[in-house]
PDB file of C-alpha atoms in Angstrom:
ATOM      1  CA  UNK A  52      18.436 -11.391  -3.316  1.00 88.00           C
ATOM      2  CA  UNK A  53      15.864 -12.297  -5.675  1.00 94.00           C
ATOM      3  CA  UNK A  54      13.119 -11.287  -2.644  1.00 95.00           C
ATOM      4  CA  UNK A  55      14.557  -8.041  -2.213  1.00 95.00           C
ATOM      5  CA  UNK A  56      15.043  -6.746  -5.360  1.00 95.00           C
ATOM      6  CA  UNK A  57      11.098  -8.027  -5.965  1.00 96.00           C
ATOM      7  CA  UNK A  58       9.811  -6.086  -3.019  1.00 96.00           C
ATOM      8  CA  UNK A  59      12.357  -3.026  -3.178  1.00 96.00           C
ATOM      9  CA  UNK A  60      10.852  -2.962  -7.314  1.00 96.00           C
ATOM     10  CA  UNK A  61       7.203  -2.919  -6.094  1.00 97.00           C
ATOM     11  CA  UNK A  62       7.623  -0.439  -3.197  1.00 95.00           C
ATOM     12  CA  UNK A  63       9.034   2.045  -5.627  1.00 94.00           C
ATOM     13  CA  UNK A  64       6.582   1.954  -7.984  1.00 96.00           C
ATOM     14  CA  UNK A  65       4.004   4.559  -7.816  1.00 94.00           C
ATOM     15  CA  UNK A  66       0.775   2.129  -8.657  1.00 97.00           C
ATOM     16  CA  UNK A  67       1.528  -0.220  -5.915  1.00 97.00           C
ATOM     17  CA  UNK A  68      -1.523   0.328  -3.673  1.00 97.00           C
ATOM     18  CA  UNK A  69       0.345   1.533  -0.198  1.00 96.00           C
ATOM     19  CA  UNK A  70      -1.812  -1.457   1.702  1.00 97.00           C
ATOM     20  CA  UNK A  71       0.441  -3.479  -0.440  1.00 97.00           C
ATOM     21  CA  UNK A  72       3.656  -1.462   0.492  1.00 95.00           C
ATOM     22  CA  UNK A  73       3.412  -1.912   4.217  1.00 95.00           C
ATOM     23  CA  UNK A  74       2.737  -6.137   3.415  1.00 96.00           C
ATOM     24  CA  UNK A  75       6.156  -5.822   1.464  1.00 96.00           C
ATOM     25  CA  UNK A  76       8.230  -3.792   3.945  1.00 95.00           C
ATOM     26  CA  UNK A  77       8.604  -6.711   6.203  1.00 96.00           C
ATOM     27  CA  UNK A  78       9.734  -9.429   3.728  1.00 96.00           C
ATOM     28  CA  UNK A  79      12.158  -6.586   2.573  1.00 96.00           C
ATOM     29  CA  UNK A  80      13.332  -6.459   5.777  1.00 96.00           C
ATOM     30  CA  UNK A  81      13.889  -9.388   6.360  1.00 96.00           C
ATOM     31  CA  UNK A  82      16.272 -10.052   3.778  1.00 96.00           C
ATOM     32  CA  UNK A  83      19.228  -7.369   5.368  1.00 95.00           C
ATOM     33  CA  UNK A  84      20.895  -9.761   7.375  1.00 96.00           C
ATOM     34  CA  UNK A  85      21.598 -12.140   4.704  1.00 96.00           C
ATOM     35  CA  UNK A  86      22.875  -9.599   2.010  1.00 96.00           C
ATOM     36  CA  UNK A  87      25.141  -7.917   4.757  1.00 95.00           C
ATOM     37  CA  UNK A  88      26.466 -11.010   5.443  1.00 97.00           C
ATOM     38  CA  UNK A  89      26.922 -11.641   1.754  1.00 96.00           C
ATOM     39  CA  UNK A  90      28.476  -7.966   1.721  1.00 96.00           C
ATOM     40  CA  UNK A  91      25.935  -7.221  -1.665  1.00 96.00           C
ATOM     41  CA  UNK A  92      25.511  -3.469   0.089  1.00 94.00           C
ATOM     42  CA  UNK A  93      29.491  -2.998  -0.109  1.00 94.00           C
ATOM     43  CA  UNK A  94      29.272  -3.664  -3.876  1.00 96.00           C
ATOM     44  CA  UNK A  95      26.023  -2.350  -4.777  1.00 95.00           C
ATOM     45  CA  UNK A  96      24.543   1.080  -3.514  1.00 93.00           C
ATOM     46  CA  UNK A  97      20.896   2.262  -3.162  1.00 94.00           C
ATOM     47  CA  UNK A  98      19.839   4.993  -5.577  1.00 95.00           C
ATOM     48  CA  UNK A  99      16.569   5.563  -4.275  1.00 95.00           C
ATOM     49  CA  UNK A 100      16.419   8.480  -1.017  1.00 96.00           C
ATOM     50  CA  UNK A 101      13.439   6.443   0.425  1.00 92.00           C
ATOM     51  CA  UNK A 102      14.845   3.204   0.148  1.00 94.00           C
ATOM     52  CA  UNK A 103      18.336   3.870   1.486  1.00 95.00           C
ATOM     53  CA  UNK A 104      16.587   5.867   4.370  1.00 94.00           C
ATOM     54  CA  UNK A 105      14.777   2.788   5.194  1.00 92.00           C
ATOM     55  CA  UNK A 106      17.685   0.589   4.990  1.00 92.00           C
ATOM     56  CA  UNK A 107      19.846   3.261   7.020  1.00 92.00           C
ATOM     57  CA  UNK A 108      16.946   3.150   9.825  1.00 91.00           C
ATOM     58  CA  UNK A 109      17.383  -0.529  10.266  1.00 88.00           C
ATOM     59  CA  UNK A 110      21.156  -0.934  10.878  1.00 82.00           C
TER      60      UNK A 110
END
């Protein structure tokens, strides 16, 4: 969770050079499975637009 919250942080901040965003989106990504199966997403919700849209593409 750690991983996530670390990449989700930096993607959503404004002076995070966008090279760096597209190196993060990955490792973000990669982490789903494991907090589904963990069910964090049933007790935590996305507040950010852009990052639940991502996370909405990629069930």
């Amino acid at each position: 969770m750690v991983t996530f919250v670390a990449c989700a942080h930096a993607m959503l901040d404004g002076t995070t050079p966008e090279e760096q965003r597209r190196r993060l989106e990955p490792r973000l990504l990669a982490q789903l499975p494991t907090l589904r199966a963990l069910g964090i997403f049933d007790l935590f919700s996305v507040r950010d637009p852009a990052l639940a849209a991502l996370l909405a593409d990629e069930e």
